Short mmCIF file of C-alpha atoms in Angstrom, two decimals:
data_model
loop_
_atom_site.label_atom_id
_atom_site.label_comp_id
_atom_site.label_asym_id
_atom_site.label_seq_id
_atom_site.Cartn_x
_atom_site.Cartn_y
_atom_site.Cartn_z
CA UNK A 1 1.99 55.74 -18.34
CA UNK A 2 4.75 53.60 -17.31
CA UNK A 3 5.92 53.36 -20.80
CA UNK A 4 9.45 52.65 -19.84
CA UNK A 5 8.58 49.47 -17.97
CA UNK A 6 6.30 47.37 -20.34
CA UNK A 7 5.48 43.94 -18.94
CA UNK A 8 3.31 42.46 -21.68
CA UNK A 9 3.03 43.81 -25.34
CA UNK A 10 0.88 42.52 -27.88
CA UNK A 11 1.63 43.59 -31.57
CA UNK A 12 -0.92 43.13 -34.36
CA UNK A 13 -1.99 39.94 -32.89
CA UNK A 14 -4.54 37.96 -34.63
CA UNK A 15 -6.28 34.80 -33.64
CA UNK A 16 -9.12 32.62 -35.29
CA UNK A 17 -10.13 29.11 -35.35
CA UNK A 18 -9.50 27.87 -38.93
CA UNK A 19 -11.03 30.05 -41.57
CA UNK A 20 -13.81 31.35 -39.23
CA UNK A 21 -14.03 35.10 -38.49
CA UNK A 22 -11.13 36.08 -36.35
CA UNK A 23 -11.86 36.33 -32.54
CA UNK A 24 -8.83 38.64 -31.99
CA UNK A 25 -8.36 40.84 -34.85
CA UNK A 26 -5.14 43.01 -35.33
CA UNK A 27 -4.99 43.78 -31.59
CA UNK A 28 -2.25 46.10 -30.02
CA UNK A 29 -1.93 46.12 -26.40
CA UNK A 30 0.36 46.99 -23.62
CA UNK A 31 0.56 46.44 -19.84
CA UNK A 32 3.11 48.25 -17.74
CA UNK A 33 4.40 47.71 -14.31
CA UNK A 34 1.97 48.23 -11.73
CA UNK A 35 -0.66 49.06 -14.18
CA UNK A 36 -4.23 47.84 -13.52
CA UNK A 37 -6.41 47.45 -16.51
CA UNK A 38 -9.94 46.58 -16.94
CA UNK A 39 -11.28 45.00 -20.02
CA UNK A 40 -14.99 45.28 -20.72
CA UNK A 41 -17.14 44.08 -23.78
CA UNK A 42 -19.79 41.94 -25.06
CA UNK A 43 -19.90 38.24 -24.84
CA UNK A 44 -17.78 36.86 -27.69
CA UNK A 45 -15.63 40.20 -28.07
CA UNK A 46 -12.59 38.20 -27.49
CA UNK A 47 -11.91 39.16 -23.92
CA UNK A 48 -11.22 35.77 -22.53
CA UNK A 49 -9.50 34.68 -25.70
CA UNK A 50 -7.02 37.60 -25.12
CA UNK A 51 -6.22 36.30 -21.63
CA UNK A 52 -5.74 32.67 -23.03
CA UNK A 53 -3.35 34.20 -25.68
CA UNK A 54 -1.38 35.87 -23.15
CA UNK A 55 -0.67 32.78 -21.19
CA UNK A 56 -0.33 30.47 -24.31
CA UNK A 57 -3.25 28.12 -23.73
CA UNK A 58 -4.22 29.26 -27.23
CA UNK A 59 -1.58 30.20 -29.80
CA UNK A 60 -1.70 33.36 -31.95
CA UNK A 61 -2.40 32.76 -35.54
CA UNK A 62 -0.18 35.89 -36.31
CA UNK A 63 1.40 38.68 -34.44
CA UNK A 64 3.87 39.16 -31.72
CA UNK A 65 3.59 38.84 -27.85
CA UNK A 66 6.38 40.24 -25.90
CA UNK A 67 7.17 39.63 -22.04
CA UNK A 68 9.52 42.10 -20.64
CA UNK A 69 10.27 43.18 -24.17
CA UNK A 70 11.32 39.56 -25.26
CA UNK A 71 9.24 37.78 -27.80
CA UNK A 72 7.28 34.81 -26.51
CA UNK A 73 6.72 32.17 -29.05
CA UNK A 74 7.32 28.71 -28.22
CA UNK A 75 5.71 26.45 -25.36
CA UNK A 76 8.95 26.63 -23.62
CA UNK A 77 8.76 30.64 -23.57
CA UNK A 78 5.31 30.44 -22.35
CA UNK A 79 6.30 27.89 -19.59
CA UNK A 80 8.81 30.53 -18.25
CA UNK A 81 6.10 33.29 -18.72
CA UNK A 82 3.61 31.37 -16.60
CA UNK A 83 5.77 31.53 -13.46
CA UNK A 84 5.23 35.29 -13.51
CA UNK A 85 1.61 35.56 -15.16
CA UNK A 86 -1.16 34.13 -13.33
CA UNK A 87 -4.67 33.47 -14.80
CA UNK A 88 -7.78 33.25 -12.65
CA UNK A 89 -10.48 31.27 -14.48
CA UNK A 90 -13.89 32.32 -14.79
CA UNK A 91 -15.09 29.11 -13.36
CA UNK A 92 -13.30 28.10 -10.13
CA UNK A 93 -14.31 24.46 -10.63
CA UNK A 94 -11.87 24.41 -13.66
CA UNK A 95 -9.13 26.07 -11.54
CA UNK A 96 -9.30 23.94 -8.41
CA UNK A 97 -8.63 20.17 -8.94
CA UNK A 98 -7.00 18.98 -5.98
CA UNK A 99 -8.85 17.27 -3.17
CA UNK A 100 -7.93 19.66 -0.23
CA UNK A 101 -7.43 23.42 -0.19
CA UNK A 102 -3.74 23.37 0.99
CA UNK A 103 -2.80 20.90 -1.85
CA UNK A 104 -4.33 23.02 -4.32
CA UNK A 105 -2.57 26.28 -3.15
CA UNK A 106 0.67 24.28 -2.89
CA UNK A 107 0.46 22.73 -6.37
CA UNK A 108 1.92 25.92 -8.11
CA UNK A 109 4.74 26.46 -5.59
CA UNK A 110 5.69 22.73 -5.79
CA UNK A 111 5.81 22.94 -9.50
CA UNK A 112 8.13 26.08 -9.09
CA UNK A 113 10.37 23.70 -7.35
CA UNK A 114 9.86 24.53 -3.75
CA UNK A 115 10.41 21.82 -1.23
CA UNK A 116 7.18 20.22 0.33
CA UNK A 117 7.95 22.01 3.52
CA UNK A 118 8.60 25.47 1.95
CA UNK A 119 5.52 25.02 -0.33
CA UNK A 120 3.38 24.33 2.56
CA UNK A 121 4.70 27.41 4.47
CA UNK A 122 4.04 29.59 1.15
CA UNK A 123 0.55 28.25 1.01
CA UNK A 124 -0.38 28.88 4.54
CA UNK A 125 1.08 32.46 4.32
CA UNK A 126 -1.15 32.92 1.08
CA UNK A 127 -4.22 31.60 2.96
CA UNK A 128 -3.45 33.98 5.80
CA UNK A 129 -3.03 36.79 3.56
CA UNK A 130 -6.32 36.11 2.00
CA UNK A 131 -7.97 35.66 5.37
CA UNK A 132 -8.54 32.01 4.78
CA UNK A 133 -6.85 30.73 7.94
CA UNK A 134 -8.53 27.35 8.82
CA UNK A 135 -9.24 26.44 5.34
CA UNK A 136 -6.28 24.51 4.55
CA UNK A 137 -7.60 20.96 5.30
CA UNK A 138 -11.28 21.82 3.96
CA UNK A 139 -12.45 19.51 0.92
CA UNK A 140 -12.70 21.66 -2.13
CA UNK A 141 -15.71 20.29 -3.62
CA UNK A 142 -17.54 21.04 -0.15
CA UNK A 143 -16.56 24.74 -0.45
CA UNK A 144 -19.26 27.58 -1.60
CA UNK A 145 -18.87 29.37 -4.82
CA UNK A 146 -17.32 32.32 -3.02
CA UNK A 147 -14.85 30.27 -0.92
CA UNK A 148 -13.88 28.47 -4.03
CA UNK A 149 -13.09 31.81 -5.83
CA UNK A 150 -11.05 33.11 -3.04
CA UNK A 151 -9.07 29.68 -2.74
CA UNK A 152 -8.41 30.07 -6.54
CA UNK A 153 -7.18 33.27 -6.18
CA UNK A 154 -4.90 31.82 -3.33
CA UNK A 155 -3.66 29.13 -5.72
CA UNK A 156 -2.35 31.99 -7.89
CA UNK A 157 -0.95 34.32 -5.57
CA UNK A 158 1.01 31.56 -3.70
CA UNK A 159 3.12 31.40 -6.89
CA UNK A 160 3.98 35.21 -6.44
CA UNK A 161 3.34 36.38 -9.92
CA UNK A 162 4.10 39.82 -11.40
CA UNK A 163 0.98 39.97 -13.59
CA UNK A 164 -2.48 38.59 -12.70
CA UNK A 165 -5.22 37.99 -15.43
CA UNK A 166 -8.57 37.88 -13.76
CA UNK A 167 -11.32 36.39 -15.91
CA UNK A 168 -14.75 37.81 -14.52
CA UNK A 169 -13.63 37.41 -10.96
CA UNK A 170 -16.94 38.67 -9.40
CA UNK A 171 -19.55 36.87 -11.51
CA UNK A 172 -21.94 35.02 -9.66
CA UNK A 173 -20.61 35.97 -6.11
CA UNK A 174 -22.56 37.71 -3.48
CA UNK A 175 -22.03 41.35 -2.44
CA UNK A 176 -19.81 40.62 0.60
CA UNK A 177 -17.47 38.26 -1.33
CA UNK A 178 -17.30 40.98 -4.14
CA UNK A 179 -16.48 43.63 -1.46
CA UNK A 180 -13.73 41.18 -0.12
CA UNK A 181 -12.35 40.42 -3.57
CA UNK A 182 -12.24 44.32 -4.29
CA UNK A 183 -10.41 44.91 -1.14
CA UNK A 184 -7.85 42.12 -1.97
CA UNK A 185 -7.14 43.78 -5.48
CA UNK A 186 -6.76 47.32 -3.95
CA UNK A 187 -3.78 46.11 -1.81
CA UNK A 188 -2.16 43.94 -4.30
CA UNK A 189 1.10 45.54 -5.65
CA UNK A 190 1.38 44.07 -9.03
CA UNK A 191 -0.03 44.55 -12.46
CA UNK A 192 -3.36 43.16 -13.51
CA UNK A 193 -5.92 42.88 -16.13
CA UNK A 194 -9.45 42.26 -14.96
CA UNK A 195 -12.23 41.10 -17.55
CA UNK A 196 -15.57 41.80 -16.38
CA UNK A 197 -19.12 43.07 -17.45
CA UNK A 198 -19.46 45.03 -14.28
CA UNK A 199 -18.35 48.69 -14.96
CA UNK A 200 -18.58 49.85 -11.59
CA UNK A 201 -16.19 47.18 -10.20
CA UNK A 202 -13.78 47.81 -13.01
CA UNK A 203 -13.79 51.57 -12.25
CA UNK A 204 -13.17 50.95 -8.55
CA UNK A 205 -10.31 48.58 -9.05
CA UNK A 206 -8.54 49.71 -12.33
CA UNK A 207 -6.66 52.66 -13.66
CA UNK A 208 -7.50 52.34 -17.17
CA UNK A 209 -10.57 50.67 -19.05
CA UNK A 210 -10.33 49.21 -22.37
CA UNK A 211 -13.47 48.26 -24.47
CA UNK A 212 -13.28 45.49 -26.66
CA UNK A 213 -15.46 44.78 -29.67
CA UNK A 214 -15.12 42.21 -32.42
CA UNK A 215 -11.54 41.35 -31.37
CA UNK A 216 -10.23 44.86 -31.24
CA UNK A 217 -10.04 47.45 -28.62
CA UNK A 218 -12.39 50.11 -29.60
CA UNK A 219 -12.09 52.62 -27.01
CA UNK A 220 -10.10 53.06 -23.74
CA UNK A 221 -9.74 55.80 -21.00
CA UNK A 222 -8.89 56.39 -17.44
CA UNK A 223 -11.40 54.58 -15.08
CA UNK A 224 -12.47 57.43 -13.09
CA UNK A 225 -13.28 59.89 -16.03
CA UNK A 226 -14.70 57.07 -18.19
CA UNK A 227 -16.80 55.86 -15.33
CA UNK A 228 -18.38 59.16 -14.75
CA UNK A 229 -18.88 59.61 -18.56
CA UNK A 230 -20.82 56.20 -19.04
CA UNK A 231 -22.88 57.07 -16.24
CA UNK A 232 -23.66 60.44 -17.51
CA UNK A 233 -24.89 59.32 -20.89
CA UNK A 234 -25.19 55.58 -22.20
CA UNK A 235 -23.65 56.40 -25.76
CA UNK A 236 -20.31 56.97 -24.09
CA UNK A 237 -19.07 53.98 -25.98
CA UNK A 238 -19.50 55.60 -29.32
CA UNK A 239 -16.20 57.33 -30.15
CA UNK A 240 -16.61 61.17 -29.86
CA UNK A 241 -15.11 64.29 -28.42
CA UNK A 242 -15.41 65.96 -25.11
CA UNK A 243 -13.63 68.69 -23.49
CA UNK A 244 -13.46 66.93 -20.21
CA UNK A 245 -12.61 63.21 -20.85
CA UNK A 246 -9.85 61.38 -22.48
CA UNK A 247 -11.90 59.38 -24.58
CA UNK A 248 -11.13 59.40 -28.39
CA UNK B 1 -21.77 15.35 -2.51
CA UNK B 2 -19.49 12.72 -1.33
CA UNK B 3 -20.23 12.43 2.55
CA UNK B 4 -17.49 10.26 3.65
CA UNK B 5 -19.22 9.50 6.88
CA UNK B 6 -16.93 7.00 7.94
CA UNK B 7 -13.90 9.30 7.75
CA UNK B 8 -15.06 11.63 10.33
CA UNK B 9 -13.91 10.28 13.70
CA UNK B 10 -11.31 10.63 16.22
CA UNK B 11 -11.18 7.03 17.53
CA UNK B 12 -8.03 4.80 17.73
CA UNK B 13 -8.51 3.46 14.22
CA UNK B 14 -9.10 6.84 12.68
CA UNK B 15 -5.85 8.07 14.19
CA UNK B 16 -3.76 5.17 12.79
CA UNK B 17 -1.07 6.01 10.11
CA UNK B 18 -3.01 5.41 6.76
CA UNK B 19 -0.13 3.46 5.64
CA UNK B 20 -0.54 0.86 8.31
CA UNK B 21 -4.33 0.87 7.77
CA UNK B 22 -3.98 0.05 4.28
CA UNK B 23 -1.33 -2.58 4.71
CA UNK B 24 -3.37 -4.22 7.25
CA UNK B 25 -6.58 -3.83 5.52
CA UNK B 26 -5.08 -5.43 2.13
CA UNK B 27 -3.71 -8.30 4.28
CA UNK B 28 -6.92 -8.99 6.19
CA UNK B 29 -9.09 -8.42 3.02
CA UNK B 30 -6.99 -10.97 0.88
CA UNK B 31 -6.99 -13.61 3.79
CA UNK B 32 -10.78 -13.27 4.00
CA UNK B 33 -11.10 -13.75 0.46
CA UNK B 34 -9.50 -17.11 0.35
CA UNK B 35 -10.69 -18.55 3.76
CA UNK B 36 -12.98 -21.76 3.48
CA UNK B 37 -13.57 -22.99 7.03
CA UNK B 38 -16.33 -21.86 9.02
CA UNK B 39 -14.15 -21.48 12.22
CA UNK B 40 -11.57 -19.42 10.44
CA UNK B 41 -14.04 -17.13 8.75
CA UNK B 42 -15.97 -16.83 12.09
CA UNK B 43 -12.93 -15.87 13.92
CA UNK B 44 -12.11 -13.31 11.21
CA UNK B 45 -15.54 -11.82 11.36
CA UNK B 46 -15.21 -11.55 15.18
CA UNK B 47 -11.92 -9.85 14.83
CA UNK B 48 -13.22 -7.30 12.42
CA UNK B 49 -16.41 -6.87 14.56
CA UNK B 50 -13.99 -5.94 17.26
CA UNK B 51 -12.07 -3.55 15.29
CA UNK B 52 -15.34 -1.77 14.08
CA UNK B 53 -16.36 -1.41 17.74
CA UNK B 54 -13.02 0.22 18.39
CA UNK B 55 -13.48 2.50 15.61
CA UNK B 56 -16.67 3.98 17.30
CA UNK B 57 -18.35 4.42 13.79
CA UNK B 58 -22.20 4.67 14.54
CA UNK B 59 -23.78 1.27 14.43
CA UNK B 60 -26.61 2.63 12.48
CA UNK B 61 -24.42 3.78 9.53
CA UNK B 62 -22.66 0.55 9.40
CA UNK B 63 -25.92 -1.57 9.48
CA UNK B 64 -27.58 0.59 6.85
CA UNK B 65 -24.34 -0.07 4.61
CA UNK B 66 -24.54 -3.74 5.46
CA UNK B 67 -28.01 -3.95 4.47
CA UNK B 68 -27.18 -2.80 1.01
CA UNK B 69 -24.86 -5.50 0.41
CA UNK B 70 -26.96 -8.13 2.05
CA UNK B 71 -29.77 -7.26 -0.18
CA UNK B 72 -27.57 -8.64 -3.05
CA UNK B 73 -26.69 -11.68 -1.09
CA UNK B 74 -30.37 -12.18 -0.58
CA UNK B 75 -30.66 -12.89 -4.19
CA UNK B 76 -27.78 -15.49 -3.97
CA UNK B 77 -29.76 -17.18 -1.19
CA UNK B 78 -32.65 -17.39 -3.51
CA UNK B 79 -30.70 -18.92 -6.40
CA UNK B 80 -27.44 -20.78 -5.31
CA UNK B 81 -28.97 -23.32 -2.88
CA UNK B 82 -31.25 -24.66 -5.62
CA UNK B 83 -28.99 -24.73 -8.31
CA UNK B 84 -25.63 -25.91 -6.93
CA UNK B 85 -25.14 -29.40 -7.55
CA UNK B 86 -24.56 -31.88 -4.49
CA UNK B 87 -26.33 -33.91 -1.87
CA UNK B 88 -29.96 -33.05 -1.63
CA UNK B 89 -31.15 -32.19 1.92
CA UNK B 90 -34.52 -30.80 1.20
CA UNK B 91 -36.93 -31.37 -1.73
CA UNK B 92 -40.02 -29.46 -2.48
CA UNK B 93 -41.69 -30.46 -5.70
CA UNK B 94 -38.91 -30.01 -8.42
CA UNK B 95 -36.89 -27.70 -6.10
CA UNK B 96 -33.92 -29.21 -4.69
CA UNK B 97 -31.70 -27.64 -1.87
CA UNK B 98 -28.24 -29.02 -1.83
CA UNK B 99 -25.99 -29.03 1.15
CA UNK B 100 -22.99 -27.91 -0.92
CA UNK B 101 -25.18 -24.99 -2.27
CA UNK B 102 -26.15 -23.89 1.38
CA UNK B 103 -22.63 -24.27 2.55
CA UNK B 104 -21.49 -22.10 -0.32
CA UNK B 105 -23.73 -19.24 0.04
CA UNK B 106 -23.44 -19.25 3.87
CA UNK B 107 -19.68 -18.75 3.40
CA UNK B 108 -20.26 -16.16 0.82
CA UNK B 109 -22.36 -14.16 3.35
CA UNK B 110 -19.99 -14.39 6.09
CA UNK B 111 -16.86 -13.47 3.94
CA UNK B 112 -18.88 -10.55 2.35
CA UNK B 113 -19.83 -9.06 5.61
CA UNK B 114 -16.23 -9.40 7.08
CA UNK B 115 -14.87 -7.90 3.90
CA UNK B 116 -17.17 -5.02 4.05
CA UNK B 117 -16.29 -4.37 7.81
CA UNK B 118 -12.54 -4.49 6.96
CA UNK B 119 -13.08 -1.80 4.10
CA UNK B 120 -15.10 0.40 6.34
CA UNK B 121 -12.59 0.36 9.12
CA UNK B 122 -9.33 0.36 7.22
CA UNK B 123 -10.12 2.34 4.04
CA UNK B 124 -13.18 4.29 4.58
CA UNK B 125 -11.92 5.55 7.90
CA UNK B 126 -9.60 7.83 5.89
CA UNK B 127 -10.87 10.27 3.48
CA UNK B 128 -10.14 9.58 -0.23
CA UNK B 129 -7.37 12.31 -0.67
CA UNK B 130 -5.45 10.65 1.99
CA UNK B 131 -5.95 7.15 0.49
CA UNK B 132 -4.54 8.71 -2.78
CA UNK B 133 -1.43 9.89 -1.17
CA UNK B 134 -0.93 6.89 0.72
CA UNK B 135 -1.18 4.85 -2.50
CA UNK B 136 1.35 7.31 -3.89
CA UNK B 137 3.56 6.59 -1.06
CA UNK B 138 3.34 2.77 -1.95
CA UNK B 139 4.50 3.84 -5.50
CA UNK B 140 1.27 2.75 -7.31
CA UNK B 141 1.08 4.24 -10.84
CA UNK B 142 0.67 8.04 -10.84
CA UNK B 143 -2.18 7.68 -13.60
CA UNK B 144 -3.98 5.28 -11.36
CA UNK B 145 -3.77 7.84 -8.36
CA UNK B 146 -4.71 10.80 -10.66
CA UNK B 147 -7.75 8.88 -11.68
CA UNK B 148 -9.00 8.19 -8.27
CA UNK B 149 -8.22 11.81 -7.14
CA UNK B 150 -9.85 13.49 -9.85
CA UNK B 151 -12.68 11.29 -9.81
CA UNK B 152 -12.98 12.21 -6.18
CA UNK B 153 -12.64 16.02 -6.94
CA UNK B 154 -15.19 16.00 -10.04
CA UNK B 155 -17.72 13.34 -9.44
CA UNK B 156 -19.74 15.83 -7.61
CA UNK B 157 -19.41 18.49 -10.23
CA UNK B 158 -20.57 15.81 -12.75
CA UNK B 159 -23.62 15.13 -10.59
CA UNK B 160 -24.40 18.85 -10.42
CA UNK B 161 -24.23 19.00 -14.29
CA UNK B 162 -26.46 16.10 -14.54
CA UNK B 163 -29.07 17.48 -12.22
CA UNK B 164 -28.93 20.69 -13.93
CA UNK B 165 -29.88 19.00 -17.33
CA UNK B 166 -32.59 16.99 -15.52
CA UNK B 167 -33.93 20.35 -14.05
CA UNK B 168 -33.68 22.01 -17.56
CA UNK B 169 -35.69 19.14 -18.97
CA UNK B 170 -38.25 19.24 -16.01
CA UNK B 171 -39.00 22.98 -16.13
CA UNK B 172 -39.96 22.26 -19.78
CA UNK B 173 -42.36 19.62 -18.72
CA UNK B 174 -40.41 16.64 -19.64
CA UNK B 175 -41.82 13.40 -18.09
CA UNK B 176 -39.88 10.27 -18.72
CA UNK B 177 -41.79 7.51 -20.22
CA UNK B 178 -41.30 4.41 -22.32
CA UNK B 179 -40.92 6.20 -25.58
CA UNK B 180 -38.30 7.38 -28.07
CA UNK B 181 -38.72 10.87 -26.94
CA UNK B 182 -37.52 9.73 -23.38
CA UNK B 183 -34.72 7.54 -24.85
CA UNK B 184 -33.52 10.31 -27.12
CA UNK B 185 -33.54 12.96 -24.19
CA UNK B 186 -31.61 10.54 -21.90
CA UNK B 187 -29.11 10.05 -24.85
CA UNK B 188 -28.76 13.77 -25.13
CA UNK B 189 -28.08 13.78 -21.38
CA UNK B 190 -25.42 11.41 -21.61
CA UNK B 191 -23.90 13.16 -24.70
CA UNK B 192 -23.96 16.50 -22.89
CA UNK B 193 -22.31 14.93 -19.79
CA UNK B 194 -19.59 13.53 -22.08
CA UNK B 195 -19.01 16.94 -23.94
CA UNK B 196 -18.99 18.97 -20.67
CA UNK B 197 -16.52 16.54 -18.98
CA UNK B 198 -14.29 16.73 -22.02
CA UNK B 199 -14.52 20.59 -22.11
CA UNK B 200 -13.83 20.66 -18.32
CA UNK B 201 -10.82 18.29 -18.70
CA UNK B 202 -9.46 20.58 -21.25
CA UNK B 203 -9.87 23.58 -19.09
CA UNK B 204 -8.52 21.89 -16.08
CA UNK B 205 -5.43 20.84 -18.11
CA UNK B 206 -5.15 24.58 -19.20
CA UNK B 207 -5.31 25.48 -15.49
CA UNK B 208 -2.56 23.08 -14.44
CA UNK B 209 -0.37 24.35 -17.35
CA UNK B 210 -0.86 27.79 -16.13
CA UNK B 211 0.55 26.85 -12.75
CA UNK B 212 3.52 25.36 -14.47
CA UNK B 213 2.48 21.62 -14.20
CA UNK B 214 4.75 19.63 -16.31
CA UNK B 215 3.49 15.97 -15.80
CA UNK B 216 5.12 15.27 -12.41
CA UNK B 217 3.10 15.25 -9.12
CA UNK B 218 4.63 16.44 -5.82
CA UNK B 219 2.81 15.54 -2.62
CA UNK B 220 2.71 17.32 0.47
CA UNK B 221 1.52 14.66 2.88
CA UNK B 222 3.91 13.38 5.25
CA UNK B 223 3.54 10.41 7.17
CA UNK B 224 4.40 9.71 10.80
CA UNK B 225 4.11 6.27 12.40
CA UNK B 226 3.60 6.04 16.11
CA UNK B 227 3.88 3.11 18.67
CA UNK B 228 0.28 2.51 18.61
CA UNK B 229 0.49 1.94 14.70
CA UNK B 230 3.19 -0.76 15.23
CA UNK B 231 1.07 -2.24 18.18
CA UNK B 232 -2.03 -2.44 15.93
CA UNK B 233 -0.25 -4.12 13.00
CA UNK B 234 1.54 -6.61 15.45
CA UNK B 235 -1.82 -7.51 16.98
CA UNK B 236 -3.50 -7.90 13.44
CA UNK B 237 -0.28 -9.95 12.20
CA UNK B 238 -0.67 -12.38 15.21
CA UNK B 239 -4.42 -12.71 14.68
CA UNK B 240 -3.78 -13.40 10.72
CA UNK B 241 -1.39 -16.21 11.94
CA UNK B 242 -4.22 -17.77 14.12
CA UNK B 243 -6.75 -17.50 11.36
CA UNK B 244 -4.26 -19.04 9.05
CA UNK B 245 -3.66 -21.94 11.49
CA UNK B 246 -7.48 -22.41 11.86
CA UNK B 247 -7.71 -22.49 8.08
CA UNK B 248 -4.83 -24.55 7.17
CA UNK B 249 -3.74 -26.34 10.29
CA UNK B 250 -4.82 -29.72 11.36
CA UNK B 251 -8.25 -28.64 12.50
CA UNK B 252 -11.39 -30.30 11.07
CA UNK B 253 -14.32 -28.05 10.86
#
């Protein structure tokens, strides 16, 4: 789907620390415009590392990363890419470093070159979009976990990215915040990759689900079919053929 | 959690432009530090007590804060009058109380209390974030301001991490005592805190890079001075002149 508008492409990407076993092993992957992908896999299967590779936080050992068909290699390339690709960290305390909510949400827009006034307007709009009106002057370290996560999402959306990379966005959150985040994702008109351990959450919020194991994608399928499939029998992860699913 | 009890208020002092508060606070505290005459320092103390009254900060919380500091001053009262050389005013066995010693420690007491009140009213009446931006306005080094703001943001996270470690030890029946096991455990705590802090620092740097940070800080804070700010600073400057006159004028104490 959407093969004609690839946003992010990975070709034979490897990543390892020194001579250790590779964390990402010969990975090929593509994200197209408006595509919503879920990534699921065991701890240490390389999901988070994949997101970090895509934003240049860690650099590939070998292989090619393309953004809008152009090869992304140097730090400068990644700096350009980061204007369009937003990463939501697993731990909001890593993401939010300003004293107040407004400053944190405006931090990205200010870095993009907006004037203080415009950045402020942008930040307020984003907070309003996420139903966080009245939060602008709140002190970040006094927010609850759920509030921090929503504000962290605001800091990224305020930069108006084309791609969102979401690292376990619902981990540790209560049901109401989970539903709230799910609703936000449903209304977003952009591409995103969600890393999560929660199959149901991924199935509800993505079109495709990729399974990762040992730094490789070991299965993929459409979220709805894969969802019912995995629910129907737990060995669904094992590659095998079925008449009614697209798993291969 | 940093409570910032003094920052929450809506009095005249709280509403002052933080730039004016910092300037007057710095002037007053520098002056308080160099005063040597009782009359000048008493005047100063009276002035700041007046400002404190205007700030409507609850007396109880101020007294609580003052008690902590005066606890330390108490130790000085136990030591300095007996050790400072000078004219002896009272002798008890081998203990000699000197006039100069008493004079010195009394000055310290008055000055310290005045300084604490100046700090509470002029600095603690704004939150740390605002102070950070005000210092940025005064062109203090960016590194210094980042240090202040990051500390403010993360000291709570560090405290949480520390209590997590303590809890983890407690549930496994750790009881601190005077033994190597305890020392080693505490050393592990410190070690883990440093490691966690370094990791977190790295992650935050990544998060900042992801949002296109390139080493330059932009501030959202805008300042607006009102007539009250100018009025306040004028009053304080007049009083500073008066105090200077009392201190350095031809008045004998």
